[in-house]
Structure formats: C-alpha cells, structure tokens
mmCIF file with all atom_site columns, C-alpha atoms in Angstrom:
data_model
loop_
_atom_site.group_PDB
_atom_site.id
_atom_site.type_symbol
_atom_site.label_atom_id
_atom_site.label_alt_id
_atom_site.label_comp_id
_atom_site.label_asym_id
_atom_site.label_entity_id
_atom_site.label_seq_id
_atom_site.pdbx_PDB_ins_code
_atom_site.Cartn_x
_atom_site.Cartn_y
_atom_site.Cartn_z
_atom_site.occupancy
_atom_site.B_iso_or_equiv
_atom_site.pdbx_formal_charge
_atom_site.auth_seq_id
_atom_site.auth_comp_id
_atom_site.auth_asym_id
_atom_site.auth_atom_id
_atom_site.pdbx_PDB_model_num
ATOM 1   C CA . GLU A 1 1   ? 13.623  -17.077 3.428   1.00 74.00 ? 254 GLU A CA 1
ATOM 2   C CA . LEU A 1 2   ? 11.137  -13.927 3.095   1.00 73.00 ? 255 LEU A CA 1
ATOM 3   C CA . LYS A 1 3   ? 11.277  -13.190 6.667   1.00 73.00 ? 256 LYS A CA 1
ATOM 4   C CA . ASP A 1 4   ? 14.890  -13.159 7.108   1.00 75.00 ? 257 ASP A CA 1
ATOM 5   C CA . THR A 1 5   ? 15.151  -10.941 4.052   1.00 78.00 ? 258 THR A CA 1
ATOM 6   C CA . ILE A 1 6   ? 12.713  -8.290  5.530   1.00 74.00 ? 259 ILE A CA 1
ATOM 7   C CA . GLY A 1 7   ? 14.767  -8.366  8.883   1.00 73.00 ? 260 GLY A CA 1
ATOM 8   C CA . GLU A 1 8   ? 17.893  -7.721  7.194   1.00 75.00 ? 261 GLU A CA 1
ATOM 9   C CA . PHE A 1 9   ? 16.202  -5.307  5.071   1.00 74.00 ? 262 PHE A CA 1
ATOM 10  C CA . PHE A 1 10  ? 15.121  -3.515  8.116   1.00 72.00 ? 263 PHE A CA 1
ATOM 11  C CA . GLU A 1 11  ? 18.439  -3.392  9.926   1.00 74.00 ? 264 GLU A CA 1
ATOM 12  C CA . ASN A 1 12  ? 20.829  -2.418  6.991   1.00 73.00 ? 265 ASN A CA 1
ATOM 13  C CA . ARG A 1 13  ? 18.864  -0.576  3.842   1.00 72.00 ? 266 ARG A CA 1
ATOM 14  C CA . LEU A 1 14  ? 15.843  0.976   5.254   1.00 72.00 ? 267 LEU A CA 1
ATOM 15  C CA . ASP A 1 15  ? 16.932  4.473   5.286   1.00 72.00 ? 268 ASP A CA 1
ATOM 16  C CA . ALA A 1 16  ? 14.594  7.760   5.746   1.00 73.00 ? 269 ALA A CA 1
ATOM 17  C CA . SER A 1 17  ? 16.448  9.703   2.991   1.00 80.00 ? 270 SER A CA 1
ATOM 18  C CA . GLN A 1 18  ? 15.251  7.253   0.386   1.00 83.00 ? 271 GLN A CA 1
ATOM 19  C CA . PRO A 1 19  ? 11.745  6.308   1.239   1.00 89.00 ? 272 PRO A CA 1
ATOM 20  C CA . ILE A 1 20  ? 10.279  3.627   -0.705  1.00 89.00 ? 273 ILE A CA 1
ATOM 21  C CA . GLY A 1 21  ? 7.637   4.504   -2.875  1.00 91.00 ? 274 GLY A CA 1
ATOM 22  C CA . TYR A 1 22  ? 6.799   1.287   -5.044  1.00 90.00 ? 275 TYR A CA 1
ATOM 23  C CA . VAL A 1 23  ? 6.615   -2.092  -3.878  1.00 91.00 ? 276 VAL A CA 1
ATOM 24  C CA . ALA A 1 24  ? 5.603   -5.052  -5.902  1.00 90.00 ? 277 ALA A CA 1
ATOM 25  C CA . LEU A 1 25  ? 3.813   -7.817  -4.162  1.00 88.00 ? 278 LEU A CA 1
ATOM 26  C CA . ASP A 1 26  ? 4.524   -11.276 -6.038  1.00 87.00 ? 279 ASP A CA 1
ATOM 27  C CA . VAL A 1 27  ? 4.747   -13.819 -3.567  1.00 87.00 ? 280 VAL A CA 1
ATOM 28  C CA . ASP A 1 28  ? 2.151   -16.051 -4.716  1.00 81.00 ? 281 ASP A CA 1
ATOM 29  C CA . TYR A 1 29  ? 0.773   -17.220 -1.151  1.00 84.00 ? 282 TYR A CA 1
ATOM 30  C CA . TYR A 1 30  ? -0.727  -16.172 1.814   1.00 87.00 ? 283 TYR A CA 1
ATOM 31  C CA . SER A 1 31  ? 2.021   -16.745 4.201   1.00 88.00 ? 284 SER A CA 1
ATOM 32  C CA . SER A 1 32  ? 4.375   -15.281 1.785   1.00 89.00 ? 285 SER A CA 1
ATOM 33  C CA . SER A 1 33  ? 2.463   -12.064 1.519   1.00 89.00 ? 286 SER A CA 1
ATOM 34  C CA . VAL A 1 34  ? 1.951   -11.575 5.304   1.00 92.00 ? 287 VAL A CA 1
ATOM 35  C CA . GLU A 1 35  ? 5.901   -11.831 5.502   1.00 91.00 ? 288 GLU A CA 1
ATOM 36  C CA . ALA A 1 36  ? 6.058   -9.591  2.718   1.00 90.00 ? 289 ALA A CA 1
ATOM 37  C CA . LEU A 1 37  ? 4.005   -6.790  3.777   1.00 92.00 ? 290 LEU A CA 1
ATOM 38  C CA . LYS A 1 38  ? 5.777   -6.505  7.080   1.00 92.00 ? 291 LYS A CA 1
ATOM 39  C CA . ILE A 1 39  ? 8.108   -4.120  4.777   1.00 90.00 ? 292 ILE A CA 1
ATOM 40  C CA . PHE A 1 40  ? 5.576   -1.481  5.651   1.00 92.00 ? 293 PHE A CA 1
ATOM 41  C CA . ASN A 1 41  ? 6.373   -1.962  9.330   1.00 90.00 ? 294 ASN A CA 1
ATOM 42  C CA . GLY A 1 42  ? 9.081   0.541   9.449   1.00 89.00 ? 295 GLY A CA 1
ATOM 43  C CA . PRO A 1 43  ? 9.037   4.303   10.350  1.00 89.00 ? 296 PRO A CA 1
ATOM 44  C CA . ALA A 1 44  ? 6.586   6.311   8.865   1.00 90.00 ? 297 ALA A CA 1
ATOM 45  C CA . ALA A 1 45  ? 9.072   8.621   7.091   1.00 89.00 ? 298 ALA A CA 1
ATOM 46  C CA . SER A 1 46  ? 10.863  5.627   5.340   1.00 89.00 ? 299 SER A CA 1
ATOM 47  C CA . TYR A 1 47  ? 7.795   5.556   2.784   1.00 91.00 ? 300 TYR A CA 1
ATOM 48  C CA . LEU A 1 48  ? 6.056   8.094   0.684   1.00 91.00 ? 301 LEU A CA 1
ATOM 49  C CA . PRO A 1 49  ? 2.809   8.966   2.192   1.00 92.00 ? 302 PRO A CA 1
ATOM 50  C CA . LEU A 1 50  ? 1.377   7.473   -0.631  1.00 92.00 ? 303 LEU A CA 1
ATOM 51  C CA . THR A 1 51  ? 3.386   4.278   -1.675  1.00 93.00 ? 304 THR A CA 1
ATOM 52  C CA . LEU A 1 52  ? 2.545   2.598   -5.067  1.00 90.00 ? 305 LEU A CA 1
ATOM 53  C CA . LEU A 1 53  ? 1.899   -1.005  -4.194  1.00 91.00 ? 306 LEU A CA 1
ATOM 54  C CA . TYR A 1 54  ? 1.587   -4.066  -7.170  1.00 87.00 ? 307 TYR A CA 1
ATOM 55  C CA . VAL A 1 55  ? -0.484  -6.889  -6.245  1.00 86.00 ? 308 VAL A CA 1
ATOM 56  C CA . ASP A 1 56  ? 0.120   -9.685  -8.683  1.00 81.00 ? 309 ASP A CA 1
ATOM 57  C CA . ASP A 1 57  ? -2.204  -12.670 -7.634  1.00 73.00 ? 310 ASP A CA 1
ATOM 58  C CA . ILE A 1 58  ? -5.477  -10.963 -7.055  1.00 70.00 ? 311 ILE A CA 1
ATOM 59  C CA . ALA A 1 59  ? -6.868  -11.441 -10.913 1.00 69.00 ? 312 ALA A CA 1
ATOM 60  C CA . GLU A 1 60  ? -7.419  -15.600 -11.322 1.00 72.00 ? 313 GLU A CA 1
ATOM 61  C CA . ASP A 1 61  ? -11.156 -16.941 -10.748 1.00 71.00 ? 314 ASP A CA 1
ATOM 62  C CA . HIS A 1 62  ? -10.005 -19.013 -7.709  1.00 75.00 ? 315 HIS A CA 1
ATOM 63  C CA . HIS A 1 63  ? -8.373  -15.539 -5.979  1.00 72.00 ? 316 HIS A CA 1
ATOM 64  C CA . ASN A 1 64  ? -10.617 -14.099 -3.466  1.00 74.00 ? 317 ASN A CA 1
ATOM 65  C CA . PRO A 1 65  ? -10.707 -11.816 -0.411  1.00 78.00 ? 318 PRO A CA 1
ATOM 66  C CA . TYR A 1 66  ? -10.358 -14.762 1.670   1.00 78.00 ? 319 TYR A CA 1
ATOM 67  C CA . ALA A 1 67  ? -7.273  -16.542 0.595   1.00 82.00 ? 320 ALA A CA 1
ATOM 68  C CA . GLY A 1 68  ? -3.853  -15.333 -0.862  1.00 83.00 ? 321 GLY A CA 1
ATOM 69  C CA . GLU A 1 69  ? -2.728  -12.094 -1.197  1.00 86.00 ? 322 GLU A CA 1
ATOM 70  C CA . SER A 1 70  ? -6.054  -10.846 -0.871  1.00 87.00 ? 323 SER A CA 1
ATOM 71  C CA . LEU A 1 71  ? -6.372  -12.074 2.626   1.00 90.00 ? 324 LEU A CA 1
ATOM 72  C CA . ALA A 1 72  ? -2.850  -10.944 3.445   1.00 91.00 ? 325 ALA A CA 1
ATOM 73  C CA . ILE A 1 73  ? -3.619  -7.385  2.547   1.00 92.00 ? 326 ILE A CA 1
ATOM 74  C CA . ASN A 1 74  ? -6.883  -7.494  4.670   1.00 93.00 ? 327 ASN A CA 1
ATOM 75  C CA . GLU A 1 75  ? -5.647  -8.846  7.808   1.00 95.00 ? 328 GLU A CA 1
ATOM 76  C CA . PHE A 1 76  ? -2.529  -6.198  7.227   1.00 95.00 ? 329 PHE A CA 1
ATOM 77  C CA . ASN A 1 77  ? -5.256  -3.447  7.201   1.00 96.00 ? 330 ASN A CA 1
ATOM 78  C CA . ALA A 1 78  ? -6.929  -5.081  10.239  1.00 96.00 ? 331 ALA A CA 1
ATOM 79  C CA . ALA A 1 79  ? -3.602  -4.806  12.389  1.00 96.00 ? 332 ALA A CA 1
ATOM 80  C CA . ASN A 1 80  ? -2.244  -1.558  11.330  1.00 95.00 ? 333 ASN A CA 1
ATOM 81  C CA . GLU A 1 81  ? -4.276  1.556   12.330  1.00 93.00 ? 334 GLU A CA 1
ATOM 82  C CA . PHE A 1 82  ? -2.178  4.130   10.385  1.00 94.00 ? 335 PHE A CA 1
ATOM 83  C CA . ARG A 1 83  ? -1.151  1.974   7.651   1.00 95.00 ? 336 ARG A CA 1
ATOM 84  C CA . LYS A 1 84  ? -3.730  0.830   4.764   1.00 95.00 ? 337 LYS A CA 1
ATOM 85  C CA . ALA A 1 85  ? -3.295  -0.661  1.764   1.00 94.00 ? 338 ALA A CA 1
ATOM 86  C CA . CYS A 1 86  ? -6.286  -0.032  -0.567  1.00 91.00 ? 339 CYS A CA 1
ATOM 87  C CA . ARG A 1 87  ? -7.131  -0.164  -4.545  1.00 86.00 ? 340 ARG A CA 1
ATOM 88  C CA . HIS A 1 88  ? -7.979  2.893   -5.896  1.00 81.00 ? 341 HIS A CA 1
ATOM 89  C CA . ASP A 1 89  ? -11.135 2.102   -7.326  1.00 75.00 ? 342 ASP A CA 1
ATOM 90  C CA . PHE A 1 90  ? -10.863 5.009   -10.204 1.00 71.00 ? 343 PHE A CA 1
ATOM 91  C CA . PHE A 1 91  ? -7.117  4.852   -10.875 1.00 71.00 ? 344 PHE A CA 1
ATOM 92  C CA . GLU A 1 92  ? -7.562  3.309   -14.703 1.00 69.00 ? 345 GLU A CA 1
ATOM 93  C CA . TYR A 1 93  ? -9.772  6.152   -15.308 1.00 65.00 ? 346 TYR A CA 1
ATOM 94  C CA . ARG A 1 94  ? -6.776  8.455   -14.963 1.00 67.00 ? 347 ARG A CA 1
ATOM 95  C CA . ARG A 1 95  ? -4.759  6.704   -17.444 1.00 65.00 ? 348 ARG A CA 1
ATOM 96  C CA . ILE A 1 96  ? -4.347  6.884   -21.416 1.00 67.00 ? 349 ILE A CA 1
ATOM 97  C CA . PHE A 1 97  ? -4.379  3.063   -21.712 1.00 70.00 ? 350 PHE A CA 1
ATOM 98  C CA . ARG A 1 98  ? -7.626  2.415   -19.184 1.00 66.00 ? 351 ARG A CA 1
ATOM 99  C CA . ARG A 1 99  ? -8.100  -1.235  -20.713 1.00 67.00 ? 352 ARG A CA 1
ATOM 100 C CA . ALA A 1 100 ? -4.527  -2.412  -19.263 1.00 68.00 ? 353 ALA A CA 1
ATOM 101 C CA . THR A 1 101 ? -5.044  -5.414  -17.200 1.00 70.00 ? 354 THR A CA 1
ATOM 102 C CA . TRP A 1 102 ? -2.230  -4.458  -14.579 1.00 68.00 ? 355 TRP A CA 1
ATOM 103 C CA . LEU A 1 103 ? -3.997  -1.239  -13.872 1.00 70.00 ? 356 LEU A CA 1
ATOM 104 C CA . LYS A 1 104 ? -6.619  -3.158  -11.415 1.00 73.00 ? 357 LYS A CA 1
ATOM 105 C CA . HIS A 1 105 ? -3.692  -4.515  -9.732  1.00 75.00 ? 358 HIS A CA 1
ATOM 106 C CA . ILE A 1 106 ? -2.384  -1.112  -8.330  1.00 86.00 ? 359 ILE A CA 1
ATOM 107 C CA . TYR A 1 107 ? -2.954  -0.559  -4.591  1.00 86.00 ? 360 TYR A CA 1
ATOM 108 C CA . TYR A 1 108 ? -1.898  2.726   -2.498  1.00 91.00 ? 361 TYR A CA 1
ATOM 109 C CA . LEU A 1 109 ? -0.311  2.087   0.869   1.00 93.00 ? 362 LEU A CA 1
ATOM 110 C CA . HIS A 1 110 ? -1.564  5.104   2.830   1.00 92.00 ? 363 HIS A CA 1
ATOM 111 C CA . VAL A 1 111 ? 1.071   5.969   5.478   1.00 94.00 ? 364 VAL A CA 1
ATOM 112 C CA . MET A 1 112 ? -1.423  8.262   7.729   1.00 92.00 ? 365 MET A CA 1
ATOM 113 C CA . ASP A 1 113 ? 1.489   8.492   9.976   1.00 92.00 ? 366 ASP A CA 1
ATOM 114 C CA . HIS A 1 114 ? 3.675   10.071  7.819   1.00 91.00 ? 367 HIS A CA 1
ATOM 115 C CA . PRO A 1 115 ? 5.067   13.552  9.173   1.00 88.00 ? 368 PRO A CA 1
ATOM 116 C CA . VAL A 1 116 ? 3.896   15.312  6.090   1.00 86.00 ? 369 VAL A CA 1
ATOM 117 C CA . ARG A 1 117 ? 0.388   14.449  6.868   1.00 81.00 ? 370 ARG A CA 1
ATOM 118 C CA . SER A 1 118 ? -1.764  17.030  8.787   1.00 62.00 ? 371 SER A CA 1
ATOM 119 C CA . SER A 1 119 ? -1.502  15.863  12.203  1.00 58.00 ? 372 SER A CA 1
ATOM 120 C CA . ALA A 1 120 ? 0.187   13.089  14.195  1.00 54.00 ? 373 ALA A CA 1
ATOM 121 C CA . PRO A 1 121 ? -1.302  9.984   15.448  1.00 54.00 ? 374 PRO A CA 1
ATOM 122 C CA . GLY A 1 122 ? -3.375  10.755  18.685  1.00 59.00 ? 375 GLY A CA 1
ATOM 123 C CA . GLU A 1 123 ? -3.097  14.508  17.904  1.00 61.00 ? 376 GLU A CA 1
ATOM 124 C CA . VAL A 1 124 ? -6.159  16.232  16.609  1.00 58.00 ? 377 VAL A CA 1
ATOM 125 C CA . SER A 1 125 ? -6.038  19.543  15.055  1.00 61.00 ? 378 SER A CA 1
ATOM 126 C CA . GLN A 1 126 ? -8.658  21.770  13.687  1.00 62.00 ? 379 GLN A CA 1
ATOM 127 C CA . ARG A 1 127 ? -8.429  24.087  11.421  1.00 67.00 ? 380 ARG A CA 1
ATOM 128 C CA . VAL A 1 128 ? -11.094 26.626  10.206  1.00 74.00 ? 381 VAL A CA 1
ATOM 129 C CA . LEU A 1 129 ? -10.770 27.588  6.138   1.00 74.00 ? 382 LEU A CA 1
ATOM 130 C CA . PRO A 1 130 ? -12.483 31.188  5.531   1.00 80.00 ? 383 PRO A CA 1
ATOM 131 C CA . ASN A 1 131 ? -15.318 30.551  2.938   1.00 77.00 ? 384 ASN A CA 1
ATOM 132 C CA . PRO A 1 132 ? -14.674 33.689  0.413   1.00 79.00 ? 385 PRO A CA 1
ATOM 133 C CA . LEU A 1 133 ? -18.277 33.444  -0.527  1.00 77.00 ? 386 LEU A CA 1
ATOM 134 C CA . LEU A 1 134 ? -19.873 34.567  2.905   1.00 73.00 ? 387 LEU A CA 1
#
C-alpha cells in the first residue's frame, strides 16, 4: 500500500543532501492522494524551497475542489502551516508552448520553513531597505 511505501521512503531514502524537487501526484483517488501528500511531511531541507508538483486528476468535468486530488490538496494546505501546494496562475505565460494542457496541472509546493527562507517559523525578522530615491 501507498502508506507503507511512504513510511519506508522516510526511513530509508529521504536525504537533505539530495532534496526532492519534483513530485507527480497521479494516484486517482482522494484516499490515495491524502497518503501520497504525506511525502511532504519530512524535514524542510529535504525539499527544494519551491518544489514542483504535477497533479494529474484535476482536469475532467467531474473533478472539483470537494473531491479527489483537489480535496486532498485543500486539506493538506489547511493542515500544514508552513507547507502549501498552490497552482501558479500565470505559469503558462512563462512557457513557449502556452496552450499545452499539462501546464494547468503544475502546482508549486511552497516550503516556507525551508532554511533558505528569510526567517524561521515563529521568528520575526525585520529588514529596512534603503530607498536610493530619497
């Protein structure tokens, strides 16, 4: 089962020296998607700060935010304060082949607790940027 595979992956394969940069979510069902998204519950340094996520089952007429992979993503986002999977609304405008349907399937996992982000969770840092025009 997928839940067993994810557990084995965390125990034996997750390695911050080789961070995850891309995940394809193609498991068809809500329950499988919930399990698959647990791949993002590891230490922040085990992922790129902006990890690509391909979400397969979101484009058919019967797909909606209240079922399947979309519901699993919404629940994942609600349950995780510092990890959010979001579709980039303007991603296709940055591509040569803007009408390719797969572009609508690309999400980004924002790993906001990643070490390269400006401040750690719970730690507020303020920076003052000089204005050269003043």
